[in-house]
PDB file as gemmi writes it, atoms N, CA and C in Angstrom:
CRYST1    1.000    1.000    1.000  90.00  90.00  90.00 P 1                      
ATOM      1  N   UNK A   1      14.671   3.860   1.496  1.00  0.00           N  
ATOM      2  CA  UNK A   1      13.367   4.199   2.018  1.00  0.00           C  
ATOM      3  C   UNK A   1      13.051   3.331   3.242  1.00  0.00           C  
ATOM      4  N   UNK A   2      13.310   2.046   3.108  1.00  0.00           N  
ATOM      5  CA  UNK A   2      13.003   1.125   4.198  1.00  0.00           C  
ATOM      6  C   UNK A   2      13.789   1.471   5.457  1.00  0.00           C  
ATOM      7  N   UNK A   3      15.066   1.817   5.299  1.00  0.00           N  
ATOM      8  CA  UNK A   3      15.891   2.175   6.454  1.00  0.00           C  
ATOM      9  C   UNK A   3      15.335   3.421   7.148  1.00  0.00           C  
ATOM     10  N   UNK A   4      14.886   4.381   6.361  1.00  0.00           N  
ATOM     11  CA  UNK A   4      14.325   5.607   6.934  1.00  0.00           C  
ATOM     12  C   UNK A   4      13.053   5.295   7.721  1.00  0.00           C  
ATOM     13  N   UNK A   5      12.217   4.459   7.158  1.00  0.00           N  
ATOM     14  CA  UNK A   5      10.961   4.107   7.827  1.00  0.00           C  
ATOM     15  C   UNK A   5      11.231   3.339   9.116  1.00  0.00           C  
ATOM     16  N   UNK A   6      12.180   2.383   9.062  1.00  0.00           N  
ATOM     17  CA  UNK A   6      12.481   1.594  10.251  1.00  0.00           C  
ATOM     18  C   UNK A   6      13.167   2.420  11.343  1.00  0.00           C  
ATOM     19  N   UNK A   7      13.790   3.529  10.959  1.00  0.00           N  
ATOM     20  CA  UNK A   7      14.423   4.402  11.950  1.00  0.00           C  
ATOM     21  C   UNK A   7      13.381   5.146  12.787  1.00  0.00           C  
ATOM     22  N   UNK A   8      12.168   5.276  12.262  1.00  0.00           N  
ATOM     23  CA  UNK A   8      11.077   5.928  12.988  1.00  0.00           C  
ATOM     24  C   UNK A   8      10.501   4.949  14.009  1.00  0.00           C  
ATOM     25  N   UNK A   9       9.946   5.471  15.061  1.00  0.00           N  
ATOM     26  CA  UNK A   9       9.259   4.603  16.015  1.00  0.00           C  
ATOM     27  C   UNK A   9       7.794   4.533  15.605  1.00  0.00           C  
ATOM     28  N   UNK A  10       7.449   3.453  14.937  1.00  0.00           N  
ATOM     29  CA  UNK A  10       6.092   3.271  14.435  1.00  0.00           C  
ATOM     30  C   UNK A  10       5.412   2.128  15.173  1.00  0.00           C  
ATOM     31  N   UNK A  11       4.092   2.208  15.317  1.00  0.00           N  
ATOM     32  CA  UNK A  11       3.370   1.171  16.054  1.00  0.00           C  
ATOM     33  C   UNK A  11       3.031  -0.059  15.195  1.00  0.00           C  
ATOM     34  N   UNK A  12       3.849  -0.317  14.163  1.00  0.00           N  
ATOM     35  CA  UNK A  12       3.582  -1.437  13.269  1.00  0.00           C  
ATOM     36  C   UNK A  12       4.752  -2.405  13.295  1.00  0.00           C  
ATOM     37  N   UNK A  13       4.467  -3.655  13.083  1.00  0.00           N  
ATOM     38  CA  UNK A  13       5.527  -4.656  12.989  1.00  0.00           C  
ATOM     39  C   UNK A  13       6.324  -4.433  11.708  1.00  0.00           C  
ATOM     40  N   UNK A  14       7.610  -4.743  11.760  1.00  0.00           N  
ATOM     41  CA  UNK A  14       8.475  -4.561  10.585  1.00  0.00           C  
ATOM     42  C   UNK A  14       7.961  -5.356   9.391  1.00  0.00           C  
ATOM     43  N   UNK A  15       7.454  -6.545   9.639  1.00  0.00           N  
ATOM     44  CA  UNK A  15       6.970  -7.386   8.539  1.00  0.00           C  
ATOM     45  C   UNK A  15       5.773  -6.737   7.850  1.00  0.00           C  
ATOM     46  N   UNK A  16       4.918  -6.087   8.626  1.00  0.00           N  
ATOM     47  CA  UNK A  16       3.778  -5.380   8.041  1.00  0.00           C  
ATOM     48  C   UNK A  16       4.241  -4.236   7.143  1.00  0.00           C  
ATOM     49  N   UNK A  17       5.251  -3.529   7.581  1.00  0.00           N  
ATOM     50  CA  UNK A  17       5.793  -2.426   6.776  1.00  0.00           C  
ATOM     51  C   UNK A  17       6.400  -2.975   5.487  1.00  0.00           C  
ATOM     52  N   UNK A  18       7.115  -4.071   5.593  1.00  0.00           N  
ATOM     53  CA  UNK A  18       7.715  -4.677   4.393  1.00  0.00           C  
ATOM     54  C   UNK A  18       6.647  -5.157   3.410  1.00  0.00           C  
ATOM     55  N   UNK A  19       5.595  -5.788   3.911  1.00  0.00           N  
ATOM     56  CA  UNK A  19       4.503  -6.221   3.036  1.00  0.00           C  
ATOM     57  C   UNK A  19       3.850  -5.032   2.349  1.00  0.00           C  
ATOM     58  N   UNK A  20       3.666  -3.965   3.099  1.00  0.00           N  
ATOM     59  CA  UNK A  20       3.039  -2.767   2.543  1.00  0.00           C  
ATOM     60  C   UNK A  20       3.914  -2.150   1.456  1.00  0.00           C  
ATOM     61  N   UNK A  21       5.207  -2.051   1.716  1.00  0.00           N  
ATOM     62  CA  UNK A  21       6.119  -1.508   0.708  1.00  0.00           C  
ATOM     63  C   UNK A  21       6.141  -2.386  -0.547  1.00  0.00           C  
ATOM     64  N   UNK A  22       6.148  -3.696  -0.358  1.00  0.00           N  
ATOM     65  CA  UNK A  22       6.139  -4.612  -1.499  1.00  0.00           C  
ATOM     66  C   UNK A  22       4.865  -4.450  -2.316  1.00  0.00           C  
ATOM     67  N   UNK A  23       3.736  -4.352  -1.628  1.00  0.00           N  
ATOM     68  CA  UNK A  23       2.463  -4.155  -2.326  1.00  0.00           C  
ATOM     69  C   UNK A  23       2.486  -2.853  -3.115  1.00  0.00           C  
ATOM     70  N   UNK A  24       2.903  -1.788  -2.475  1.00  0.00           N  
ATOM     71  CA  UNK A  24       2.894  -0.465  -3.101  1.00  0.00           C  
ATOM     72  C   UNK A  24       3.821  -0.397  -4.308  1.00  0.00           C  
ATOM     73  N   UNK A  25       5.005  -0.971  -4.191  1.00  0.00           N  
ATOM     74  CA  UNK A  25       5.964  -0.877  -5.295  1.00  0.00           C  
ATOM     75  C   UNK A  25       5.624  -1.800  -6.461  1.00  0.00           C  
ATOM     76  N   UNK A  26       4.664  -2.682  -6.284  1.00  0.00           N  
ATOM     77  CA  UNK A  26       4.195  -3.518  -7.398  1.00  0.00           C  
ATOM     78  C   UNK A  26       2.905  -2.976  -8.013  1.00  0.00           C  
ATOM     79  N   UNK A  27       2.398  -1.892  -7.466  1.00  0.00           N  
ATOM     80  CA  UNK A  27       1.155  -1.284  -7.922  1.00  0.00           C  
ATOM     81  C   UNK A  27       1.382  -0.578  -9.252  1.00  0.00           C  
ATOM     82  N   UNK A  28       0.419  -0.676 -10.172  1.00  0.00           N  
ATOM     83  CA  UNK A  28       0.594  -0.107 -11.506  1.00  0.00           C  
ATOM     84  C   UNK A  28       0.810   1.411 -11.484  1.00  0.00           C  
ATOM     85  N   UNK A  29       0.209   2.109 -10.544  1.00  0.00           N  
ATOM     86  CA  UNK A  29       0.400   3.556 -10.484  1.00  0.00           C  
ATOM     87  C   UNK A  29       1.829   3.914 -10.078  1.00  0.00           C  
ATOM     88  N   UNK A  30       2.409   3.155  -9.178  1.00  0.00           N  
ATOM     89  CA  UNK A  30       3.797   3.379  -8.782  1.00  0.00           C  
ATOM     90  C   UNK A  30       4.728   3.101  -9.964  1.00  0.00           C  
ATOM     91  N   UNK A  31       4.493   1.989 -10.665  1.00  0.00           N  
ATOM     92  CA  UNK A  31       5.328   1.638 -11.809  1.00  0.00           C  
ATOM     93  C   UNK A  31       5.221   2.696 -12.902  1.00  0.00           C  
ATOM     94  N   UNK A  32       4.008   3.205 -13.128  1.00  0.00           N  
ATOM     95  CA  UNK A  32       3.822   4.254 -14.134  1.00  0.00           C  
ATOM     96  C   UNK A  32       4.565   5.523 -13.722  1.00  0.00           C  
ATOM     97  N   UNK A  33       4.548   5.843 -12.437  1.00  0.00           N  
ATOM     98  CA  UNK A  33       5.275   7.014 -11.947  1.00  0.00           C  
ATOM     99  C   UNK A  33       6.777   6.847 -12.166  1.00  0.00           C  
ATOM    100  N   UNK A  34       7.299   5.642 -11.996  1.00  0.00           N  
ATOM    101  CA  UNK A  34       8.721   5.404 -12.247  1.00  0.00           C  
ATOM    102  C   UNK A  34       9.072   5.702 -13.704  1.00  0.00           C  
ATOM    103  N   UNK A  35       8.174   5.340 -14.597  1.00  0.00           N  
ATOM    104  CA  UNK A  35       8.415   5.575 -16.017  1.00  0.00           C  
ATOM    105  C   UNK A  35       8.307   7.062 -16.347  1.00  0.00           C  
ATOM    106  N   UNK A  36       7.314   7.731 -15.777  1.00  0.00           N  
ATOM    107  CA  UNK A  36       7.023   9.119 -16.149  1.00  0.00           C  
ATOM    108  C   UNK A  36       7.873  10.160 -15.428  1.00  0.00           C  
ATOM    109  N   UNK A  37       8.269   9.888 -14.204  1.00  0.00           N  
ATOM    110  CA  UNK A  37       8.973  10.886 -13.392  1.00  0.00           C  
ATOM    111  C   UNK A  37      10.488  10.808 -13.584  1.00  0.00           C  
ATOM    112  N   UNK A  38      11.197  11.806 -13.051  1.00  0.00           N  
ATOM    113  CA  UNK A  38      12.643  11.847 -13.182  1.00  0.00           C  
ATOM    114  C   UNK A  38      13.365  11.514 -11.875  1.00  0.00           C  
ATOM    115  N   UNK A  39      12.697  11.739 -10.722  1.00  0.00           N  
ATOM    116  CA  UNK A  39      13.336  11.534  -9.418  1.00  0.00           C  
ATOM    117  C   UNK A  39      12.419  10.778  -8.458  1.00  0.00           C  
ATOM    118  N   UNK A  40      13.049  10.061  -7.543  1.00  0.00           N  
ATOM    119  CA  UNK A  40      12.320   9.494  -6.410  1.00  0.00           C  
ATOM    120  C   UNK A  40      12.212  10.587  -5.360  1.00  0.00           C  
ATOM    121  N   UNK A  41      11.198  10.480  -4.515  1.00  0.00           N  
ATOM    122  CA  UNK A  41      10.964  11.489  -3.477  1.00  0.00           C  
ATOM    123  C   UNK A  41      10.917  10.827  -2.105  1.00  0.00           C  
ATOM    124  N   UNK A  42      11.295  11.580  -1.087  1.00  0.00           N  
ATOM    125  CA  UNK A  42      11.213  11.062   0.279  1.00  0.00           C  
ATOM    126  C   UNK A  42       9.792  11.276   0.811  1.00  0.00           C  
ATOM    127  N   UNK A  43       9.574  10.933   2.054  1.00  0.00           N  
ATOM    128  CA  UNK A  43       8.232  11.028   2.629  1.00  0.00           C  
ATOM    129  C   UNK A  43       7.744  12.465   2.769  1.00  0.00           C  
ATOM    130  N   UNK A  44       8.660  13.433   2.690  1.00  0.00           N  
ATOM    131  CA  UNK A  44       8.275  14.848   2.750  1.00  0.00           C  
ATOM    132  C   UNK A  44       8.028  15.415   1.353  1.00  0.00           C  
ATOM    133  N   UNK A  45       8.189  14.597   0.313  1.00  0.00           N  
ATOM    134  CA  UNK A  45       7.935  15.038  -1.051  1.00  0.00           C  
ATOM    135  C   UNK A  45       9.126  15.690  -1.729  1.00  0.00           C  
ATOM    136  N   UNK A  46      10.290  15.628  -1.100  1.00  0.00           N  
ATOM    137  CA  UNK A  46      11.490  16.229  -1.674  1.00  0.00           C  
ATOM    138  C   UNK A  46      12.196  15.217  -2.575  1.00  0.00           C  
ATOM    139  N   UNK A  47      12.689  15.648  -3.746  1.00  0.00           N  
ATOM    140  CA  UNK A  47      13.423  14.719  -4.615  1.00  0.00           C  
ATOM    141  C   UNK A  47      14.719  14.271  -3.933  1.00  0.00           C  
ATOM    142  N   UNK A  48      14.989  12.963  -3.977  1.00  0.00           N  
ATOM    143  CA  UNK A  48      16.191  12.464  -3.301  1.00  0.00           C  
ATOM    144  C   UNK A  48      17.165  11.773  -4.246  1.00  0.00           C  
ATOM    145  N   UNK A  49      16.671  11.121  -5.294  1.00  0.00           N  
ATOM    146  CA  UNK A  49      17.594  10.486  -6.238  1.00  0.00           C  
ATOM    147  C   UNK A  49      16.935  10.361  -7.600  1.00  0.00           C  
ATOM    148  N   UNK A  50      17.759  10.367  -8.621  1.00  0.00           N  
ATOM    149  CA  UNK A  50      17.262  10.253  -9.983  1.00  0.00           C  
ATOM    150  C   UNK A  50      16.855   8.804 -10.269  1.00  0.00           C  
ATOM    151  N   UNK A  51      15.805   8.654 -11.034  1.00  0.00           N  
ATOM    152  CA  UNK A  51      15.358   7.321 -11.446  1.00  0.00           C  
ATOM    153  C   UNK A  51      16.195   6.919 -12.660  1.00  0.00           C  
ATOM    154  N   UNK A  52      16.864   5.789 -12.580  1.00  0.00           N  
ATOM    155  CA  UNK A  52      17.762   5.355 -13.653  1.00  0.00           C  
ATOM    156  C   UNK A  52      16.981   4.769 -14.826  1.00  0.00           C  
ATOM    157  N   UNK A  53      17.650   4.694 -15.961  1.00  0.00           N  
ATOM    158  CA  UNK A  53      17.032   4.083 -17.146  1.00  0.00           C  
ATOM    159  C   UNK A  53      16.774   2.595 -16.908  1.00  0.00           C  
ATOM    160  N   UNK A  54      17.605   1.965 -16.108  1.00  0.00           N  
ATOM    161  CA  UNK A  54      17.403   0.556 -15.761  1.00  0.00           C  
ATOM    162  C   UNK A  54      16.104   0.390 -14.976  1.00  0.00           C  
ATOM    163  N   UNK A  55      15.862   1.292 -14.018  1.00  0.00           N  
ATOM    164  CA  UNK A  55      14.621   1.259 -13.238  1.00  0.00           C  
ATOM    165  C   UNK A  55      13.408   1.491 -14.133  1.00  0.00           C  
ATOM    166  N   UNK A  56      13.540   2.418 -15.066  1.00  0.00           N  
ATOM    167  CA  UNK A  56      12.444   2.713 -15.994  1.00  0.00           C  
ATOM    168  C   UNK A  56      12.137   1.506 -16.884  1.00  0.00           C  
ATOM    169  N   UNK A  57      13.191   0.857 -17.378  1.00  0.00           N  
ATOM    170  CA  UNK A  57      13.004  -0.324 -18.229  1.00  0.00           C  
ATOM    171  C   UNK A  57      12.338  -1.452 -17.442  1.00  0.00           C  
ATOM    172  N   UNK A  58      12.760  -1.644 -16.187  1.00  0.00           N  
ATOM    173  CA  UNK A  58      12.156  -2.663 -15.333  1.00  0.00           C  
ATOM    174  C   UNK A  58      10.672  -2.363 -15.107  1.00  0.00           C  
ATOM    175  N   UNK A  59      10.361  -1.098 -14.831  1.00  0.00           N  
ATOM    176  CA  UNK A  59       8.971  -0.710 -14.598  1.00  0.00           C  
ATOM    177  C   UNK A  59       8.141  -0.930 -15.857  1.00  0.00           C  
ATOM    178  N   UNK A  60       8.677  -0.602 -17.022  1.00  0.00           N  
ATOM    179  CA  UNK A  60       7.956  -0.821 -18.283  1.00  0.00           C  
ATOM    180  C   UNK A  60       7.669  -2.307 -18.503  1.00  0.00           C  
ATOM    181  N   UNK A  61       8.653  -3.144 -18.196  1.00  0.00           N  
ATOM    182  CA  UNK A  61       8.465  -4.596 -18.346  1.00  0.00           C  
ATOM    183  C   UNK A  61       7.378  -5.098 -17.400  1.00  0.00           C  
ATOM    184  N   UNK A  62       7.398  -4.628 -16.154  1.00  0.00           N  
ATOM    185  CA  UNK A  62       6.373  -5.027 -15.189  1.00  0.00           C  
ATOM    186  C   UNK A  62       4.994  -4.549 -15.627  1.00  0.00           C  
ATOM    187  N   UNK A  63       4.902  -3.320 -16.130  1.00  0.00           N  
ATOM    188  CA  UNK A  63       3.617  -2.790 -16.610  1.00  0.00           C  
ATOM    189  C   UNK A  63       3.091  -3.617 -17.784  1.00  0.00           C  
ATOM    190  N   UNK A  64       3.990  -4.005 -18.676  1.00  0.00           N  
ATOM    191  CA  UNK A  64       3.604  -4.844 -19.821  1.00  0.00           C  
ATOM    192  C   UNK A  64       3.028  -6.171 -19.323  1.00  0.00           C  
ATOM    193  N   UNK A  65       3.702  -6.763 -18.344  1.00  0.00           N  
ATOM    194  CA  UNK A  65       3.245  -8.037 -17.778  1.00  0.00           C  
ATOM    195  C   UNK A  65       1.873  -7.874 -17.103  1.00  0.00           C  
ATOM    196  N   UNK A  66       1.695  -6.802 -16.346  1.00  0.00           N  
ATOM    197  CA  UNK A  66       0.405  -6.555 -15.690  1.00  0.00           C  
ATOM    198  C   UNK A  66      -0.710  -6.373 -16.710  1.00  0.00           C  
ATOM    199  N   UNK A  67      -0.410  -5.662 -17.793  1.00  0.00           N  
ATOM    200  CA  UNK A  67      -1.415  -5.438 -18.835  1.00  0.00           C  
ATOM    201  C   UNK A  67      -1.799  -6.744 -19.519  1.00  0.00           C  
ATOM    202  N   UNK A  68      -0.819  -7.598 -19.771  1.00  0.00           N  
ATOM    203  CA  UNK A  68      -1.092  -8.899 -20.382  1.00  0.00           C  
ATOM    204  C   UNK A  68      -1.990  -9.745 -19.477  1.00  0.00           C  
ATOM    205  N   UNK A  69      -1.691  -9.759 -18.174  1.00  0.00           N  
ATOM    206  CA  UNK A  69      -2.512 -10.522 -17.222  1.00  0.00           C  
ATOM    207  C   UNK A  69      -3.931  -9.964 -17.171  1.00  0.00           C  
ATOM    208  N   UNK A  70      -4.049  -8.645 -17.158  1.00  0.00           N  
ATOM    209  CA  UNK A  70      -5.364  -8.005 -17.122  1.00  0.00           C  
ATOM    210  C   UNK A  70      -6.167  -8.366 -18.371  1.00  0.00           C  
ATOM    211  N   UNK A  71      -5.544  -8.272 -19.538  1.00  0.00           N  
ATOM    212  CA  UNK A  71      -6.238  -8.599 -20.785  1.00  0.00           C  
ATOM    213  C   UNK A  71      -6.625 -10.075 -20.834  1.00  0.00           C  
ATOM    214  N   UNK A  72      -5.792 -10.942 -20.297  1.00  0.00           N  
ATOM    215  CA  UNK A  72      -6.114 -12.376 -20.265  1.00  0.00           C  
ATOM    216  C   UNK A  72      -7.331 -12.631 -19.382  1.00  0.00           C  
ATOM    217  N   UNK A  73      -7.412 -11.926 -18.247  1.00  0.00           N  
ATOM    218  CA  UNK A  73      -8.581 -12.076 -17.374  1.00  0.00           C  
ATOM    219  C   UNK A  73      -9.853 -11.596 -18.063  1.00  0.00           C  
ATOM    220  N   UNK A  74      -9.761 -10.472 -18.762  1.00  0.00           N  
ATOM    221  CA  UNK A  74     -10.928  -9.970 -19.487  1.00  0.00           C  
ATOM    222  C   UNK A  74     -11.374 -10.959 -20.550  1.00  0.00           C  
ATOM    223  N   UNK A  75     -10.411 -11.500 -21.266  1.00  0.00           N  
ATOM    224  CA  UNK A  75     -10.711 -12.464 -22.317  1.00  0.00           C  
ATOM    225  C   UNK A  75     -11.367 -13.709 -21.730  1.00  0.00           C  
ATOM    226  N   UNK A  76     -10.889 -14.151 -20.585  1.00  0.00           N  
ATOM    227  CA  UNK A  76     -11.437 -15.344 -19.942  1.00  0.00           C  
ATOM    228  C   UNK A  76     -12.872 -15.128 -19.494  1.00  0.00           C  
ATOM    229  N   UNK A  77     -13.205 -13.932 -19.068  1.00  0.00           N  
ATOM    230  CA  UNK A  77     -14.570 -13.650 -18.627  1.00  0.00           C  
ATOM    231  C   UNK A  77     -15.566 -13.630 -19.784  1.00  0.00           C  
ATOM    232  N   UNK A  78     -15.080 -13.347 -20.979  1.00  0.00           N  
ATOM    233  CA  UNK A  78     -15.966 -13.233 -22.139  1.00  0.00           C  
ATOM    234  C   UNK A  78     -16.148 -14.550 -22.880  1.00  0.00           C  
ATOM    235  N   UNK A  79     -15.574 -15.615 -22.352  1.00  0.00           N  
ATOM    236  CA  UNK A  79     -15.692 -16.918 -22.974  1.00  0.00           C  
ATOM    237  C   UNK A  79     -17.126 -17.403 -22.866  1.00  0.00           C  
ATOM    238  N   UNK A  80     -17.696 -17.811 -23.988  1.00  0.00           N  
ATOM    239  CA  UNK A  80     -19.074 -18.301 -23.987  1.00  0.00           C  
ATOM    240  C   UNK A  80     -19.126 -19.704 -23.388  1.00  0.00           C  
ATOM    241  N   UNK A  81     -20.165 -20.003 -22.636  1.00  0.00           N  
ATOM    242  CA  UNK A  81     -20.271 -21.358 -22.057  1.00  0.00           C  
ATOM    243  C   UNK A  81     -20.475 -22.392 -23.167  1.00  0.00           C  
ATOM    244  N   UNK A  82     -19.937 -23.576 -22.979  1.00  0.00           N  
ATOM    245  CA  UNK A  82     -20.097 -24.636 -23.970  1.00  0.00           C  
ATOM    246  C   UNK A  82     -21.511 -25.198 -23.866  1.00  0.00           C  
ATOM    247  N   UNK A  83     -21.930 -25.971 -24.877  1.00  0.00           N  
ATOM    248  CA  UNK A  83     -23.275 -26.572 -24.896  1.00  0.00           C  
ATOM    249  C   UNK A  83     -23.452 -27.578 -23.761  1.00  0.00           C  
ATOM    250  N   UNK A  84     -22.349 -28.162 -23.317  1.00  0.00           N  
ATOM    251  CA  UNK A  84     -22.435 -29.164 -22.249  1.00  0.00           C  
ATOM    252  C   UNK A  84     -22.848 -28.541 -20.918  1.00  0.00           C  
ATOM    253  N   UNK A  85     -22.522 -27.262 -20.691  1.00  0.00           N  
ATOM    254  CA  UNK A  85     -22.851 -26.643 -19.418  1.00  0.00           C  
ATOM    255  C   UNK A  85     -24.265 -26.071 -19.422  1.00  0.00           C  
ATOM    256  N   UNK A  86     -24.885 -25.972 -20.554  1.00  0.00           N  
ATOM    257  CA  UNK A  86     -26.237 -25.420 -20.613  1.00  0.00           C  
ATOM    258  C   UNK A  86     -27.267 -26.408 -20.295  1.00  0.00           C  
TER     259      UNK A  86                                                      
END                                                                             
């Protein structure tokens, strides 16, 4: 994907494109799509390669980690203040 994008003449710095791709591929919706879908798609929406079981397992592990972090943040927000802070 990165090679295809860099082959285009885009008005963005390569580092910006790399940061954007990194952000997008760590997003929970992208990871969920890896688990649920069967193929990766190109920028025109055409299927280009099958998603492997290894990729699916990796995405599931990342989703589990994201969910744990999210639940920990929720739990931390619900902590009652101690008597010393009142």
